[in-house]
mmCIF file of C-alpha atoms in Angstrom:
data_model
loop_
_atom_site.group_PDB
_atom_site.id
_atom_site.type_symbol
_atom_site.label_atom_id
_atom_site.label_comp_id
_atom_site.label_asym_id
_atom_site.label_seq_id
_atom_site.Cartn_x
_atom_site.Cartn_y
_atom_site.Cartn_z
ATOM 1 C CA VAL D 1 18.797 158.185 68.854
ATOM 2 C CA VAL D 2 20.727 154.989 69.758
ATOM 3 C CA ASN D 3 17.627 153.244 71.147
ATOM 4 C CA ARG D 4 15.300 154.546 68.452
ATOM 5 C CA ARG D 5 17.479 153.079 65.696
ATOM 6 C CA LYS D 6 17.820 149.735 67.532
ATOM 7 C CA VAL D 7 21.662 149.963 67.717
ATOM 8 C CA PRO D 8 21.880 147.855 70.912
ATOM 9 C CA ILE D 9 19.977 145.000 69.218
ATOM 10 C CA TYR D 10 22.364 145.176 66.276
ATOM 11 C CA PHE D 11 25.458 144.960 68.496
ATOM 12 C CA VAL D 12 24.051 142.109 70.510
ATOM 13 C CA THR D 13 23.173 140.174 67.349
ATOM 14 C CA VAL D 14 26.463 140.758 65.575
ATOM 15 C CA SER D 15 28.600 139.996 68.651
ATOM 16 C CA THR D 16 26.610 136.856 69.382
ATOM 17 C CA LEU D 17 26.939 135.609 65.823
ATOM 18 C CA THR D 18 30.693 136.315 65.904
ATOM 19 C CA VAL D 19 31.250 134.412 69.162
ATOM 20 C CA LEU D 20 29.095 131.540 67.938
ATOM 21 C CA ALA D 21 30.995 131.295 64.667
ATOM 22 C CA GLY D 22 34.283 131.322 66.608
ATOM 23 C CA VAL D 23 33.156 128.472 68.873
ATOM 24 C CA ILE D 24 31.987 126.447 65.891
ATOM 25 C CA LEU D 25 35.219 126.942 63.965
ATOM 26 C CA TYR D 26 37.364 126.164 67.039
ATOM 27 C CA TRP D 27 35.335 122.968 67.718
ATOM 28 C CA ARG D 28 35.452 121.988 64.077
ATOM 29 C CA ASP D 29 39.217 122.345 63.891
ATOM 30 C CA PHE D 30 40.126 120.768 67.210
ATOM 31 C CA GLY D 31 37.098 118.645 68.260
ATOM 32 C CA GLY D 32 37.506 119.866 71.840
ATOM 33 C CA ILE D 33 40.268 121.491 73.913
ATOM 34 C CA SER D 34 43.581 121.545 72.141
ATOM 35 C CA THR D 35 46.860 121.331 74.041
ATOM 36 C CA SER D 36 49.090 122.415 71.148
ATOM 37 C CA PRO D 37 50.546 125.958 71.441
ATOM 38 C CA TYR D 38 48.439 127.027 68.425
ATOM 39 C CA GLY D 39 45.235 125.599 69.936
ATOM 40 C CA LEU D 40 45.951 127.025 73.381
ATOM 41 C CA ALA D 41 46.558 130.498 71.959
ATOM 42 C CA LEU D 42 43.317 130.339 70.018
ATOM 43 C CA GLY D 43 41.438 128.860 73.001
ATOM 44 C CA LEU D 44 42.680 131.475 75.434
ATOM 45 C CA GLY D 45 41.890 134.292 72.989
ATOM 46 C CA GLY D 46 38.471 132.802 72.451
ATOM 47 C CA LEU D 47 37.876 132.535 76.187
ATOM 48 C CA ALA D 48 38.839 136.200 76.625
ATOM 49 C CA ALA D 49 36.489 137.113 73.775
ATOM 50 C CA LEU D 50 33.648 135.105 75.379
ATOM 51 C CA ILE D 51 34.118 136.803 78.768
ATOM 52 C CA ALA D 52 34.124 140.228 77.028
ATOM 53 C CA TRP D 53 30.962 139.228 75.173
ATOM 54 C CA LEU D 54 29.266 138.341 78.455
ATOM 55 C CA GLY D 55 30.324 141.676 79.974
ATOM 56 C CA GLY D 56 29.194 143.627 76.929
ATOM 57 C CA ASN D 57 25.851 141.925 76.589
ATOM 58 C CA LEU D 58 24.908 141.351 80.175
ATOM 59 C CA LEU D 59 26.708 143.772 82.522
ATOM 60 C CA ILE D 60 26.782 146.948 80.391
ATOM 61 C CA PRO D 61 23.002 147.007 79.581
ATOM 62 C CA ARG D 62 22.082 146.311 83.163
ATOM 63 C CA THR D 63 24.446 149.021 84.426
ATOM 64 C CA LEU D 64 23.091 151.496 81.808
ATOM 65 C CA GLY D 65 19.590 150.722 83.007
ATOM 66 C CA GLN D 66 20.602 151.546 86.581
ATOM 67 C CA LEU D 67 22.238 154.738 85.362
ATOM 68 C CA THR D 68 19.026 155.686 83.491
ATOM 69 C CA ALA D 69 16.931 155.080 86.585
ATOM 70 C CA ILE D 70 19.181 157.243 88.749
ATOM 71 C CA VAL D 71 19.072 160.043 86.197
ATOM 72 C CA GLY D 72 15.258 159.748 86.165
ATOM 73 C CA GLU D 73 15.214 160.092 89.930
ATOM 74 C CA ILE D 74 17.359 163.189 89.720
ATOM 75 C CA ARG D 75 14.985 164.719 87.131
ATOM 76 C CA VAL D 76 11.957 163.942 89.252
ATOM 77 C CA ALA D 77 13.565 165.497 92.316
ATOM 78 C CA GLY D 78 14.392 168.632 90.331
ATOM 79 C CA GLY D 79 17.315 170.934 91.010
ATOM 80 C CA ALA D 80 20.664 169.667 92.220
ATOM 81 C CA PRO D 81 20.811 165.986 93.116
ATOM 82 C CA SER D 82 20.984 164.986 96.752
ATOM 83 C CA PRO D 83 24.320 163.773 98.053
ATOM 84 C CA GLU D 84 22.912 160.229 98.102
ATOM 85 C CA LEU D 85 21.755 160.368 94.475
ATOM 86 C CA ALA D 86 24.994 162.029 93.376
ATOM 87 C CA GLY D 87 26.947 159.281 95.134
ATOM 88 C CA ARG D 88 24.878 156.547 93.452
ATOM 89 C CA LEU D 89 25.272 158.250 90.091
ATOM 90 C CA HIS D 90 29.031 158.443 90.478
ATOM 91 C CA ALA D 91 29.340 154.857 91.677
ATOM 92 C CA THR D 92 27.263 153.620 88.738
ATOM 93 C CA GLN D 93 29.333 155.619 86.264
ATOM 94 C CA GLU D 94 32.547 154.233 87.716
ATOM 95 C CA ARG D 95 31.180 150.668 87.505
ATOM 96 C CA LEU D 96 30.308 151.247 83.820
ATOM 97 C CA ARG D 97 33.771 152.619 83.169
ATOM 98 C CA LEU D 98 35.374 149.633 84.908
ATOM 99 C CA ILE D 99 33.313 147.118 82.952
ATOM 100 C CA GLY D 100 34.246 148.917 79.707
ATOM 101 C CA MET D 101 37.938 148.941 80.511
ATOM 102 C CA ILE D 102 37.908 145.244 81.432
ATOM 103 C CA ASP D 103 36.101 144.446 78.133
ATOM 104 C CA ILE D 104 38.663 146.490 76.152
ATOM 105 C CA VAL D 105 41.632 144.693 77.819
ATOM 106 C CA LEU D 106 39.994 141.299 77.201
ATOM 107 C CA LEU D 107 39.310 142.111 73.539
ATOM 108 C CA VAL D 108 42.861 143.416 72.974
ATOM 109 C CA PHE D 109 44.197 140.233 74.558
ATOM 110 C CA ALA D 110 41.839 138.107 72.380
ATOM 111 C CA VAL D 111 42.974 139.775 69.166
ATOM 112 C CA ALA D 112 46.652 139.570 70.095
ATOM 113 C CA ALA D 113 46.379 135.884 71.113
ATOM 114 C CA MET D 114 44.498 134.872 67.990
ATOM 115 C CA ALA D 115 46.692 136.905 65.638
ATOM 116 C CA SER D 116 49.916 135.504 67.115
ATOM 117 C CA ALA D 117 48.675 131.870 67.370
ATOM 118 C CA ARG D 118 49.892 130.951 63.912
ATOM 119 C CA TYR D 119 53.428 131.839 64.830
ATOM 120 C CA LEU D 120 53.579 129.524 67.891
#
């Protein structure tokens, strides 16, 4: 259902536009890297958001593709997966979970940094 309704394309487009708008606004306000506490907080939050954007738009789709391929191999083999396939499946699931957790931490940091910047 997710792929049929083009949800991944929507999220990539919306996240890219959001990051691009943030970069444009930051550059417009500061004309480069700012060393003021306000500018540093916004810059660090923006950097965290940019790294999360890269993880969400590059690493997660690639890892999901690997996961789909492994599940396809398991279906073709039929029955219970071999220990090698089960190990690859588990490792890929753990990698996906780790990438997701790192993205969440980065996004929480970005929101906190940008929200608190005005008080610095």
